[in-house]
Short mmCIF file of C-alpha atoms in Angstrom, two decimals:
data_model
loop_
_atom_site.label_atom_id
_atom_site.label_comp_id
_atom_site.label_asym_id
_atom_site.label_seq_id
_atom_site.Cartn_x
_atom_site.Cartn_y
_atom_site.Cartn_z
CA MET A 53 -2.98 -35.68 6.77
CA ASP A 54 -1.39 -33.35 9.31
CA ARG A 55 0.08 -31.22 6.54
CA ALA A 56 -3.42 -30.22 5.49
CA LYS A 57 -4.24 -29.26 9.08
CA THR A 58 -1.16 -27.41 10.31
CA LEU A 59 1.99 -25.74 9.03
CA GLN A 60 5.43 -25.05 10.45
CA VAL A 61 6.55 -21.91 8.59
CA HIS A 62 10.31 -22.19 9.34
CA PRO A 63 12.33 -25.21 10.54
CA ALA A 64 13.48 -23.25 13.62
CA ASP A 65 9.93 -22.38 14.74
CA ASN A 66 8.65 -23.73 18.05
CA VAL A 67 5.00 -23.11 17.07
CA ARG A 68 2.79 -24.35 14.25
CA VAL A 69 -0.12 -22.64 12.49
CA ALA A 70 -3.57 -24.24 12.41
CA LEU A 71 -4.86 -24.26 8.84
CA ILE A 72 -8.30 -25.42 9.97
CA ASN A 73 -10.19 -25.31 13.27
CA LEU A 74 -8.75 -28.04 15.51
CA PRO A 75 -10.45 -29.56 18.59
CA ALA A 76 -8.83 -30.16 21.97
CA GLY A 77 -7.21 -33.57 22.07
CA GLU A 78 -6.28 -33.53 18.36
CA THR A 79 -2.98 -35.30 17.79
CA ILE A 80 -0.53 -33.52 15.50
CA THR A 81 2.57 -35.22 14.14
CA HIS A 82 5.63 -32.99 14.19
CA ALA A 83 9.04 -34.24 13.12
CA ASP A 84 9.61 -37.49 15.06
CA ARG A 85 7.01 -36.90 17.77
CA THR A 86 3.35 -36.19 18.33
CA VAL A 87 1.76 -33.17 19.97
CA VAL A 88 -1.66 -33.39 21.62
CA LEU A 89 -3.60 -30.12 21.66
CA THR A 90 -4.55 -29.10 25.20
CA GLU A 91 -7.38 -26.88 23.98
CA PRO A 92 -9.16 -26.00 20.72
CA VAL A 93 -7.05 -24.08 18.22
CA ALA A 94 -8.88 -21.73 15.88
CA ARG A 95 -7.88 -21.58 12.23
CA LYS A 96 -4.95 -19.16 11.68
CA HIS A 97 -3.80 -19.36 15.31
CA LYS A 98 -0.63 -20.97 16.67
CA PHE A 99 0.18 -23.66 19.23
CA THR A 100 3.37 -24.71 20.99
CA LEU A 101 5.37 -27.72 19.83
CA ALA A 102 7.18 -28.30 23.13
CA PRO A 103 6.81 -27.16 26.76
CA LEU A 104 7.95 -23.56 27.31
CA ALA A 105 8.89 -21.88 30.57
CA ALA A 106 7.92 -18.32 31.42
CA GLY A 107 10.36 -16.02 29.63
CA ASP A 108 11.17 -18.46 26.83
CA ALA A 109 11.21 -17.10 23.30
CA ILE A 110 8.41 -17.76 20.82
CA ILE A 111 10.00 -18.43 17.43
CA MET A 112 8.12 -18.01 14.14
CA TYR A 113 9.46 -17.33 10.64
CA GLY A 114 12.78 -18.29 12.22
CA VAL A 115 12.89 -15.15 14.41
CA VAL A 116 11.84 -14.18 17.93
CA VAL A 117 8.26 -12.87 17.84
CA GLY A 118 7.40 -12.94 21.55
CA HIS A 119 8.09 -14.25 25.06
CA ALA A 120 5.99 -16.70 27.05
CA GLU A 121 4.43 -14.89 30.01
CA GLN A 122 3.82 -18.16 31.86
CA ASP A 123 4.74 -21.81 31.65
CA LEU A 124 3.11 -23.39 28.61
CA PRO A 125 2.70 -27.10 27.88
CA ALA A 126 3.14 -28.57 24.41
CA GLY A 127 -0.03 -28.15 22.38
CA ALA A 128 -1.08 -24.90 24.07
CA VAL A 129 -2.61 -22.04 22.11
CA ILE A 130 -0.59 -18.84 22.24
CA GLY A 131 -2.40 -15.52 22.54
CA THR A 132 -2.22 -12.09 24.11
CA GLY A 133 -2.98 -13.60 27.52
CA ASN A 134 0.12 -15.76 27.66
CA VAL A 135 2.59 -14.21 25.18
CA SER A 136 4.03 -10.69 25.02
CA HIS A 137 5.76 -8.85 22.19
CA ALA A 138 9.52 -9.36 22.04
CA THR A 139 12.30 -9.17 19.46
CA ASP A 140 15.94 -10.14 19.31
CA THR A 141 18.19 -7.50 17.78
CA SER A 142 21.38 -8.78 19.42
CA ARG A 143 22.64 -10.50 16.32
CA ALA A 144 25.07 -8.36 14.34
CA PRO A 145 23.90 -8.22 10.71
CA ALA A 146 26.31 -9.93 8.32
CA ARG A 147 26.18 -8.66 4.76
CA ASP A 148 24.32 -11.19 2.62
CA THR A 149 23.57 -9.91 -0.87
CA ASP A 150 24.35 -13.11 -2.77
CA TRP A 151 20.92 -13.35 -4.29
CA LEU A 152 19.85 -15.87 -6.90
CA PRO A 153 17.19 -14.12 -9.00
CA PRO A 154 14.13 -16.14 -10.03
CA ASP A 155 13.76 -17.42 -13.57
CA VAL A 156 12.07 -14.62 -15.50
CA SER A 157 12.69 -15.97 -18.99
CA ALA A 158 8.93 -16.18 -19.54
CA PHE A 159 8.78 -12.38 -19.17
CA SER A 160 11.85 -11.57 -21.26
CA GLY A 161 10.94 -8.89 -23.79
CA ARG A 162 7.48 -8.39 -22.29
CA THR A 163 6.13 -4.84 -22.23
CA PHE A 164 3.18 -2.97 -20.80
CA GLU A 165 1.15 -0.27 -22.51
CA GLY A 166 1.96 2.94 -20.66
CA PHE A 167 1.89 6.71 -20.95
CA HIS A 168 5.37 8.02 -21.79
CA ARG A 169 6.26 11.32 -20.12
CA PRO A 170 8.80 13.90 -21.37
CA ASP A 171 11.09 13.19 -18.39
CA GLY A 172 11.41 9.50 -19.30
CA GLN A 173 8.94 8.17 -16.75
CA VAL A 174 6.08 5.93 -17.86
CA GLY A 175 2.63 6.02 -16.28
CA THR A 176 0.17 3.20 -15.80
CA ALA A 177 -2.66 5.76 -15.87
CA ASN A 178 -3.25 9.23 -17.34
CA LEU A 179 -4.83 11.66 -14.88
CA TRP A 180 -5.29 15.36 -14.21
CA LEU A 181 -4.84 16.28 -10.55
CA VAL A 182 -6.58 18.94 -8.44
CA VAL A 183 -4.62 19.68 -5.27
CA PRO A 184 -5.37 21.95 -2.27
CA LEU A 185 -2.38 23.47 -0.49
CA VAL A 186 -4.44 23.91 2.67
CA PHE A 187 -7.57 22.42 4.19
CA CYS A 188 -9.42 25.73 3.62
CA GLN A 189 -9.71 24.75 -0.04
CA ASN A 190 -11.41 21.40 0.56
CA ARG A 191 -14.84 22.91 -0.09
CA ASN A 192 -13.72 24.30 -3.43
CA VAL A 193 -12.14 20.98 -4.35
CA GLU A 194 -15.42 19.20 -3.58
CA VAL A 195 -17.38 21.70 -5.73
CA LEU A 196 -14.98 21.07 -8.61
CA ARG A 197 -15.26 17.31 -8.11
CA GLN A 198 -19.04 17.37 -8.46
CA CYS A 199 -18.97 19.79 -11.40
CA ILE A 200 -16.48 17.70 -13.37
CA ALA A 201 -18.31 14.44 -12.66
CA ASP A 202 -21.56 15.95 -13.87
CA ALA A 203 -20.03 17.57 -16.94
CA LEU A 204 -18.28 14.39 -18.07
CA GLY A 205 -21.19 12.10 -17.15
CA GLU A 206 -18.84 10.01 -15.02
CA ASP A 207 -20.35 10.18 -11.53
CA PRO A 208 -19.01 7.05 -9.73
CA TYR A 209 -21.84 7.28 -7.19
CA TYR A 210 -24.72 7.48 -9.67
CA ASP A 211 -26.26 4.18 -8.54
CA TYR A 212 -26.06 5.14 -4.87
CA LYS A 213 -27.72 8.50 -5.53
CA ARG A 214 -30.50 6.80 -7.45
CA MET A 215 -30.95 4.35 -4.57
CA ALA A 216 -31.24 7.22 -2.08
CA ARG A 217 -33.84 9.03 -4.22
CA ALA A 218 -35.86 5.84 -4.54
CA MET A 219 -35.79 5.25 -0.78
CA LEU A 220 -36.88 8.83 -0.15
CA ASN A 221 -39.89 8.25 -2.39
CA GLY A 222 -40.81 5.05 -0.56
CA GLU A 223 -39.78 2.67 -3.34
CA GLU A 224 -38.67 -0.84 -2.42
CA ASN A 225 -36.51 -3.42 -4.20
CA VAL A 226 -34.85 -0.78 -6.35
CA ALA A 227 -33.86 -2.43 -9.62
CA PRO A 228 -30.48 -1.57 -11.16
CA SER A 229 -30.59 0.83 -14.06
CA GLU A 230 -28.41 1.81 -16.91
CA ARG A 231 -25.98 4.56 -16.04
CA PRO A 232 -25.96 7.59 -18.32
CA PRO A 233 -23.23 7.06 -20.90
CA GLY A 234 -20.03 8.99 -20.23
CA ARG A 235 -19.00 11.43 -22.91
CA ALA A 236 -15.92 10.06 -24.65
CA ILE A 237 -14.45 13.54 -25.14
CA PHE A 238 -11.10 12.54 -23.64
CA PRO A 239 -10.69 8.85 -24.54
CA ASN A 240 -7.00 8.74 -23.53
CA VAL A 241 -7.60 10.18 -20.06
CA ASP A 242 -8.42 8.03 -17.04
CA GLY A 243 -10.06 10.87 -15.17
CA VAL A 244 -9.54 13.80 -12.83
CA ARG A 245 -8.46 13.12 -9.25
CA PHE A 246 -9.25 15.49 -6.41
CA LEU A 247 -7.19 15.43 -3.21
CA THR A 248 -8.38 16.73 0.14
CA HIS A 249 -6.53 16.77 3.47
CA THR A 250 -6.46 18.45 6.89
CA LEU A 251 -3.02 20.05 6.70
CA GLY A 252 -1.34 23.15 5.27
CA CYS A 253 -1.56 25.51 8.24
CA GLY A 254 -1.38 25.48 12.04
CA GLY A 255 1.47 22.97 12.18
CA THR A 256 5.24 23.25 12.20
CA ASP A 257 7.42 24.41 9.34
CA ALA A 258 8.48 20.77 8.98
CA ASP A 259 4.83 19.76 8.55
CA ALA A 260 4.39 22.34 5.78
CA GLU A 261 7.58 21.23 4.04
CA ALA A 262 6.59 17.56 4.27
CA LEU A 263 3.14 18.26 2.84
CA CYS A 264 4.60 20.19 -0.10
CA GLU A 265 7.15 17.44 -0.75
CA LEU A 266 4.36 14.87 -0.78
CA LEU A 267 2.16 16.95 -3.09
CA ALA A 268 5.15 17.52 -5.37
CA GLY A 269 5.57 13.75 -5.58
CA TYR A 270 1.94 13.43 -6.70
CA ILE A 271 2.09 16.29 -9.19
CA THR A 272 5.27 14.94 -10.83
CA HIS A 273 4.05 11.33 -10.66
CA PRO A 274 4.27 9.43 -13.96
CA ASN A 275 0.52 8.71 -13.81
CA VAL A 276 -0.26 12.45 -13.65
CA ALA A 277 -0.34 14.62 -16.79
CA GLY A 278 -0.56 17.91 -14.88
CA ALA A 279 -2.27 19.64 -11.99
CA THR A 280 -4.44 22.50 -10.79
CA VAL A 281 -3.31 23.74 -7.37
CA LEU A 282 -5.67 25.70 -5.09
CA SER A 283 -4.20 28.00 -2.45
CA LEU A 284 -5.87 30.28 0.07
CA GLY A 285 -2.88 32.63 0.21
CA CYS A 286 -2.03 33.13 3.87
CA GLN A 287 -1.40 29.50 4.85
CA LYS A 288 1.94 28.08 5.97
CA SER A 289 2.25 25.77 2.95
CA GLN A 290 2.98 28.53 0.47
CA ILE A 291 2.95 28.16 -3.31
CA GLU A 292 6.67 28.94 -3.41
CA VAL A 293 7.43 26.02 -1.08
CA LEU A 294 5.54 23.64 -3.37
CA GLN A 295 7.21 25.08 -6.47
CA ARG A 296 10.66 24.46 -5.00
CA ALA A 297 9.71 20.88 -4.16
CA ILE A 298 8.41 20.34 -7.71
CA ALA A 299 11.55 21.85 -9.22
CA ARG A 300 13.71 19.33 -7.36
CA ARG A 301 11.79 16.52 -9.09
CA ASP A 302 11.09 18.30 -12.39
CA PRO A 303 13.99 20.74 -12.88
CA ARG A 304 13.09 21.39 -16.53
CA GLY A 305 9.50 22.30 -15.68
CA LEU A 306 8.03 19.70 -18.02
CA LYS A 307 4.84 19.11 -16.01
CA PRO A 308 2.08 21.74 -16.54
CA VAL A 309 0.89 23.12 -13.18
CA HIS A 310 -1.66 25.93 -12.64
CA TYR A 311 -1.72 27.85 -9.34
CA ILE A 312 -4.89 29.64 -8.21
CA GLU A 313 -4.95 31.74 -5.02
CA GLN A 314 -8.35 32.48 -3.53
CA GLN A 315 -7.31 35.66 -1.66
CA ALA A 316 -6.17 37.13 -4.99
CA MET A 317 -9.49 36.35 -6.71
CA PRO A 318 -12.55 38.67 -6.74
CA SER A 319 -14.89 35.88 -5.54
CA ALA A 320 -15.28 32.19 -4.86
CA ASP A 321 -17.24 31.94 -8.11
CA ALA A 322 -14.29 33.38 -10.01
CA LEU A 323 -11.98 30.82 -8.41
CA ILE A 324 -14.26 27.96 -9.47
CA GLU A 325 -14.58 29.30 -13.02
CA THR A 326 -10.81 29.75 -13.39
CA SER A 327 -10.15 26.32 -11.92
CA LEU A 328 -12.62 24.65 -14.28
CA ARG A 329 -10.90 26.26 -17.27
CA THR A 330 -7.49 24.96 -16.19
CA ILE A 331 -8.92 21.47 -15.66
CA PHE A 332 -10.54 21.26 -19.08
CA ASP A 333 -7.47 22.77 -20.75
CA GLY A 334 -5.39 20.19 -18.87
CA LEU A 335 -7.62 17.33 -19.97
CA ALA A 336 -7.08 18.37 -23.57
CA ILE A 337 -3.31 18.26 -23.01
CA ALA A 338 -3.51 14.88 -21.28
CA ASN A 339 -5.67 13.46 -24.06
CA SER A 340 -2.87 14.05 -26.58
CA VAL A 341 -0.86 11.23 -24.96
CA GLN A 342 -1.65 7.64 -25.87
CA ARG A 343 -0.56 4.31 -24.40
CA LYS A 344 2.55 2.86 -26.02
CA PRO A 345 4.73 -0.18 -25.23
CA ALA A 346 7.21 0.25 -22.38
CA PRO A 347 9.69 -2.21 -20.85
CA LEU A 348 8.77 -3.73 -17.48
CA GLU A 349 11.74 -1.93 -15.92
CA LYS A 350 9.59 1.22 -16.05
CA LEU A 351 7.29 -0.23 -13.40
CA CYS A 352 7.72 0.91 -9.81
CA LEU A 353 5.87 -1.46 -7.47
CA GLY A 354 4.73 -0.39 -4.01
CA VAL A 355 3.69 -3.16 -1.62
CA GLU A 356 1.38 -2.82 1.37
CA CYS A 357 -0.68 -4.96 3.74
CA GLY A 358 -3.81 -4.11 5.71
CA GLY A 359 -6.42 -6.06 7.61
CA SER A 360 -3.84 -8.85 7.93
CA ASP A 361 -4.69 -12.27 9.32
CA GLY A 362 -2.81 -15.37 10.42
CA PHE A 363 -2.46 -16.54 6.80
CA SER A 364 -1.11 -13.26 5.37
CA GLY A 365 2.50 -14.10 6.15
CA ILE A 366 2.32 -17.58 4.62
CA SER A 367 0.32 -16.92 1.44
CA ALA A 368 -0.37 -13.38 0.18
CA ASN A 369 2.76 -11.67 1.53
CA PRO A 370 5.37 -14.17 0.27
CA LEU A 371 3.45 -14.30 -3.02
CA VAL A 372 3.81 -10.54 -3.40
CA GLY A 373 7.47 -10.88 -2.41
CA ALA A 374 7.96 -13.36 -5.23
CA VAL A 375 6.42 -10.86 -7.68
CA MET A 376 8.72 -8.15 -6.30
CA ASP A 377 11.74 -10.41 -6.90
CA ARG A 378 10.63 -11.01 -10.47
CA LEU A 379 10.23 -7.32 -11.18
CA VAL A 380 13.65 -6.54 -9.67
CA ALA A 381 15.19 -9.31 -11.80
CA LEU A 382 13.62 -7.61 -14.82
CA GLY A 383 15.24 -4.27 -13.93
CA GLY A 384 12.25 -2.65 -12.25
CA ARG A 385 11.91 -0.79 -8.95
CA GLY A 386 10.00 -1.61 -5.80
CA MET A 387 9.33 -0.23 -2.32
CA LEU A 388 8.63 -1.98 0.98
CA ALA A 389 7.16 0.46 3.53
CA GLU A 390 5.51 0.41 7.00
CA PHE A 391 8.52 0.67 9.33
CA PRO A 392 6.54 -0.28 12.50
CA GLU A 393 5.78 -3.55 10.73
CA LEU A 394 9.47 -4.32 10.16
CA CYS A 395 10.12 -4.45 13.89
CA GLY A 396 11.96 -7.64 14.81
CA VAL A 397 13.40 -8.33 11.36
CA GLU A 398 15.70 -5.30 11.19
CA HIS A 399 18.84 -7.45 11.29
CA GLU A 400 17.65 -9.54 8.34
CA LEU A 401 16.85 -6.46 6.26
CA MET A 402 20.13 -4.79 7.21
CA SER A 403 22.02 -7.87 6.04
CA ARG A 404 20.38 -7.47 2.63
CA CYS A 405 21.46 -3.83 2.23
CA VAL A 406 24.01 -3.38 -0.54
CA ASP A 407 26.45 -1.46 1.66
CA GLU A 408 27.05 -0.29 5.22
CA SER A 409 25.77 3.25 4.66
CA THR A 410 22.41 1.92 3.39
CA ALA A 411 22.10 -0.41 6.38
CA LYS A 412 23.00 2.41 8.78
CA ARG A 413 20.37 4.71 7.29
CA PHE A 414 17.71 2.07 7.83
CA GLN A 415 18.85 1.55 11.41
CA ASP A 416 18.92 5.31 12.07
CA LEU A 417 15.43 5.90 10.64
CA MET A 418 13.99 2.95 12.57
CA SER A 419 15.61 4.14 15.80
CA ALA A 420 14.39 7.72 15.33
CA TYR A 421 10.86 6.50 14.57
CA GLN A 422 10.80 4.28 17.67
CA ALA A 423 12.17 7.10 19.85
CA HIS A 424 9.51 9.53 18.59
CA ALA A 425 6.78 6.97 19.29
CA ARG A 426 8.02 6.54 22.85
CA GLN A 427 8.06 10.31 23.39
CA VAL A 428 4.30 10.39 22.84
CA GLY A 429 3.65 7.32 24.98
CA ALA A 430 3.42 4.78 22.16
CA ASP A 431 5.44 1.81 21.03
CA PHE A 432 5.68 -0.46 17.98
CA SER A 433 4.33 -3.27 20.19
CA MET A 434 0.94 -1.51 20.07
CA ASN A 435 0.69 -2.01 16.29
CA PRO A 436 -1.56 -5.10 15.94
CA SER A 437 -5.21 -4.12 15.60
CA PRO A 438 -8.08 -5.99 17.29
CA GLY A 439 -8.79 -7.65 13.94
CA ASN A 440 -5.16 -8.74 13.58
CA ILE A 441 -5.17 -10.27 17.06
CA ARG A 442 -8.53 -11.98 16.59
CA ASP A 443 -7.18 -13.67 13.45
CA GLY A 444 -3.91 -14.90 14.90
CA LEU A 445 -1.40 -12.01 14.78
CA ILE A 446 -0.87 -11.54 18.49
CA THR A 447 2.37 -9.49 18.61
CA ASP A 448 3.86 -6.77 16.44
CA ALA A 449 6.97 -8.89 15.88
CA MET A 450 4.85 -11.79 14.58
CA LYS A 451 2.94 -9.41 12.32
CA SER A 452 6.18 -7.79 11.15
CA ALA A 453 7.93 -11.07 10.35
CA GLY A 454 5.09 -11.96 8.02
CA ALA A 455 4.68 -8.43 6.63
CA ALA A 456 8.35 -8.23 5.63
CA LYS A 457 7.82 -11.15 3.26
CA LYS A 458 6.25 -8.66 0.81
CA GLY A 459 9.78 -7.42 0.10
CA GLY A 460 10.95 -10.73 -1.34
CA GLU A 461 14.62 -11.67 -1.06
CA SER A 462 16.49 -9.30 -3.38
CA PRO A 463 19.21 -6.91 -2.14
CA ILE A 464 18.06 -3.56 -0.72
CA VAL A 465 19.57 -0.82 -2.88
CA GLU A 466 18.35 2.27 -1.02
CA VAL A 467 16.52 3.44 2.09
CA LEU A 468 14.15 6.39 1.69
CA ASP A 469 12.74 8.76 4.24
CA TYR A 470 9.11 9.86 3.88
CA THR A 471 8.43 11.68 0.56
CA GLU A 472 11.84 10.89 -0.97
CA PRO A 473 11.50 9.63 -4.57
CA CYS A 474 12.41 6.07 -5.51
CA SER A 475 15.03 6.38 -8.24
CA ARG A 476 17.26 3.29 -8.32
CA PRO A 477 16.41 -0.06 -9.93
CA GLY A 478 15.92 -2.68 -7.24
CA LEU A 479 14.22 -2.86 -3.85
CA ALA A 480 14.00 0.20 -1.57
CA LEU A 481 12.75 0.57 2.01
CA LEU A 482 10.45 3.58 2.53
CA CYS A 483 9.83 5.05 5.99
CA THR A 484 6.07 5.26 6.53
CA PRO A 485 3.63 4.45 9.33
CA GLY A 486 1.82 1.13 9.45
CA ASN A 487 -1.48 2.94 8.85
CA ASP A 488 -2.77 1.60 5.54
CA VAL A 489 -3.75 4.85 3.86
CA GLU A 490 -0.87 6.94 5.22
CA SER A 491 1.46 4.29 3.83
CA THR A 492 -0.17 3.89 0.40
CA THR A 493 -0.33 7.69 0.17
CA ALA A 494 3.42 7.78 0.77
CA LEU A 495 4.20 4.97 -1.69
CA ALA A 496 2.48 6.86 -4.50
CA GLY A 497 4.21 10.08 -3.43
CA SER A 498 7.58 8.36 -3.79
CA GLY A 499 6.75 7.17 -7.30
CA ALA A 500 4.97 3.81 -7.16
CA ASN A 501 2.95 3.54 -10.38
CA LEU A 502 1.37 0.24 -9.33
CA MET A 503 0.61 -1.21 -5.89
CA LEU A 504 -0.02 -4.69 -4.53
CA PHE A 505 -2.01 -4.67 -1.29
CA THR A 506 -2.43 -7.88 0.69
CA THR A 507 -5.31 -8.40 3.10
CA GLY A 508 -6.68 -11.26 5.17
CA LEU A 509 -9.73 -9.58 6.64
CA GLY A 510 -10.77 -7.41 3.69
CA THR A 511 -9.63 -3.81 3.19
CA PRO A 512 -11.05 -1.52 0.48
CA THR A 513 -8.11 0.91 0.41
CA GLY A 514 -7.18 2.56 -2.89
CA ASN A 515 -5.18 5.56 -4.07
CA PRO A 516 -6.05 8.62 -6.19
CA VAL A 517 -3.26 8.24 -8.76
CA THR A 518 -1.95 4.66 -8.55
CA PRO A 519 -3.91 1.46 -9.28
CA VAL A 520 -4.02 -0.76 -6.18
CA LEU A 521 -4.49 -4.50 -6.69
CA LYS A 522 -5.86 -6.41 -3.66
CA ILE A 523 -4.52 -9.87 -2.89
CA SER A 524 -6.49 -12.02 -0.46
CA SER A 525 -4.64 -14.35 1.92
CA ASN A 526 -7.56 -16.79 2.03
CA SER A 527 -10.23 -17.91 -0.41
CA GLU A 528 -13.17 -17.53 1.97
CA MET A 529 -12.66 -13.79 2.25
CA ALA A 530 -11.91 -13.48 -1.47
CA GLU A 531 -15.26 -15.08 -2.27
CA ARG A 532 -17.18 -13.08 0.33
CA MET A 533 -15.68 -9.74 -0.73
CA ARG A 534 -15.37 -10.24 -4.47
CA ASP A 535 -16.11 -6.57 -5.09
CA ILE A 536 -12.78 -5.50 -3.56
CA ILE A 537 -10.43 -8.47 -4.14
CA ASP A 538 -8.44 -8.77 -7.38
CA PHE A 539 -6.46 -11.94 -6.71
CA ASP A 540 -6.85 -14.90 -4.35
CA ALA A 541 -3.73 -16.42 -2.74
CA GLY A 542 -5.84 -18.99 -0.89
CA PRO A 543 -4.69 -21.97 -3.02
CA ILE A 544 -1.25 -21.58 -1.40
CA VAL A 545 -2.73 -22.25 2.06
CA ARG A 546 -4.54 -25.34 0.78
CA GLY A 547 -1.42 -26.64 -0.93
CA GLU A 548 -3.10 -26.62 -4.33
CA LYS A 549 -0.63 -24.25 -6.00
CA GLY A 550 2.90 -23.11 -5.29
CA ILE A 551 4.09 -19.55 -4.79
CA ASP A 552 6.22 -19.55 -7.96
CA GLU A 553 3.34 -20.63 -10.18
CA MET A 554 0.99 -18.05 -8.68
CA ALA A 555 3.64 -15.31 -8.79
CA ASP A 556 3.87 -15.63 -12.57
CA THR A 557 0.08 -15.37 -12.80
CA LEU A 558 -0.02 -12.34 -10.51
CA LEU A 559 2.74 -10.62 -12.49
CA ASP A 560 0.66 -11.15 -15.62
CA LEU A 561 -2.23 -9.41 -13.85
CA CYS A 562 0.09 -6.55 -12.90
CA ILE A 563 1.06 -6.11 -16.55
CA ASP A 564 -2.61 -6.07 -17.57
CA ALA A 565 -3.44 -3.50 -14.87
CA ALA A 566 -0.47 -1.34 -15.86
CA SER A 567 -1.65 -1.50 -19.48
CA GLY A 568 -5.24 -0.51 -18.74
CA ARG A 569 -6.54 -3.92 -19.84
CA TYR A 570 -7.62 -4.74 -16.28
CA THR A 571 -9.30 -2.28 -13.93
CA ALA A 572 -8.33 -2.73 -10.29
CA LYS A 573 -11.38 -3.16 -8.05
CA ALA A 574 -10.36 -0.13 -5.97
CA VAL A 575 -10.26 2.00 -9.13
CA GLY A 576 -13.69 0.77 -10.19
CA LEU A 577 -15.07 1.65 -6.76
CA ALA A 578 -13.50 5.14 -6.91
CA GLN A 579 -11.61 4.31 -3.69
CA HIS A 580 -9.31 7.35 -3.82
CA ASP A 581 -7.84 7.37 -0.30
CA PHE A 582 -5.30 10.09 0.54
CA ILE A 583 -3.96 10.82 4.05
CA PRO A 584 -0.64 12.64 4.51
CA TRP A 585 1.50 11.61 7.48
CA LYS A 586 1.62 14.46 10.02
CA ARG A 587 5.01 13.91 11.63
CA GLY A 588 5.18 17.06 13.76
CA VAL A 589 2.85 18.57 16.34
CA SER A 590 0.07 21.14 16.04
CA LEU A 591 0.79 24.71 17.16
#
């Protein structure tokens, strides 16, 4: 009976997780003894298994995730009032790349229907991209967005606009209506995506370079057929800087890109007219490409978590890790990001690096990131959000230990700094912030053509160019927020299904999404979030 109520995640842990709300006085059987709860324990929260003295380590997932701030009896709830963030990095990482891949025989020979690009990449979508080099062009991008939506009859906000008009006219109980049919002029195109941002000028040279490298990653992305780039002319992020960044990724110039500079145009109207022509010409080019079978090794999976809860690290995250292991075993690529949420498990990840130089690069990037955070008065320990804490993730180390499970168990073949492209088969670590959108923006910029995003509280994040599938850590949230959740990992918490069984099912969904047979909820909601990471300072 206790197994249905609580869970010890790792044999070395000195806390257990409450799977349901537990009252004070509840008796929990653990190993060869019983533990009586000294106070109520809310679902997803943790309680001690033995008395702890002030300063003793809190162990979860088999690693140090905090220190007791005061003496704690057995059966006490741990929280921000009695536990502080702590990690143990004293252990020297021993190389451990003897990995036993999962059985993927059921996926042997499987393919997905993708868009084959001249450079050998394969896209899971077929898009034309409109990109501003500087924030001064955001207005023009928005004008183009509305014009294209109207011209193609594909306004994603049609129902909302109709609702607003009805409310303005005093109508109540507005009934749903049929949307105007989209014009199937470009049946092989998934749409036009419009990026906006707040960068491009006023920052450091490094900021400008980083922005151009990120935009180059989007323009040369396998899901993108080509791009229209809007420039003001005098900004720091010059067209030439972007062209050099694109050339490093596309040295043969295979991707069509049109550059339009407002200060060289006779008027704003002329800029809009010219831009519209390049977009429609680009859509015609994109429409000439059709989906064709591609091996699963052409998938590049980015993994992310946001709005995490106390179940994320025991259901959704290890489930995604199992999918990652399957894709790696099939010859594909994957990226685990969010460096602030790898704090406390560095030694474990370093031990999985294929060689010393890869491990050292991870250590160096983590150290530099932490040092920069401290220079501005911040620290990785500040990472958990109020929602994380409320739902049982009380320290960054605890959050990180669960978040790292998204990377599975395969060897780490490369470590990438922000904007660097993912090129080697296997698992890579990508340096990004823990911020959901900054991280998903970076994953797409480094080449992820499909993303799995785990959430325990409900997060609607999407991406302009890459389908993002949402995996819920618990069934209650999945049911309540069905409009944003694609897959429910809740049966793992209840013990109804195992991770391996559900990983095969989730990989099937990934193949369907990559083939266009399943539309990710974020795509259907036009959740096209894009936030570059500003690493420097404003000048």
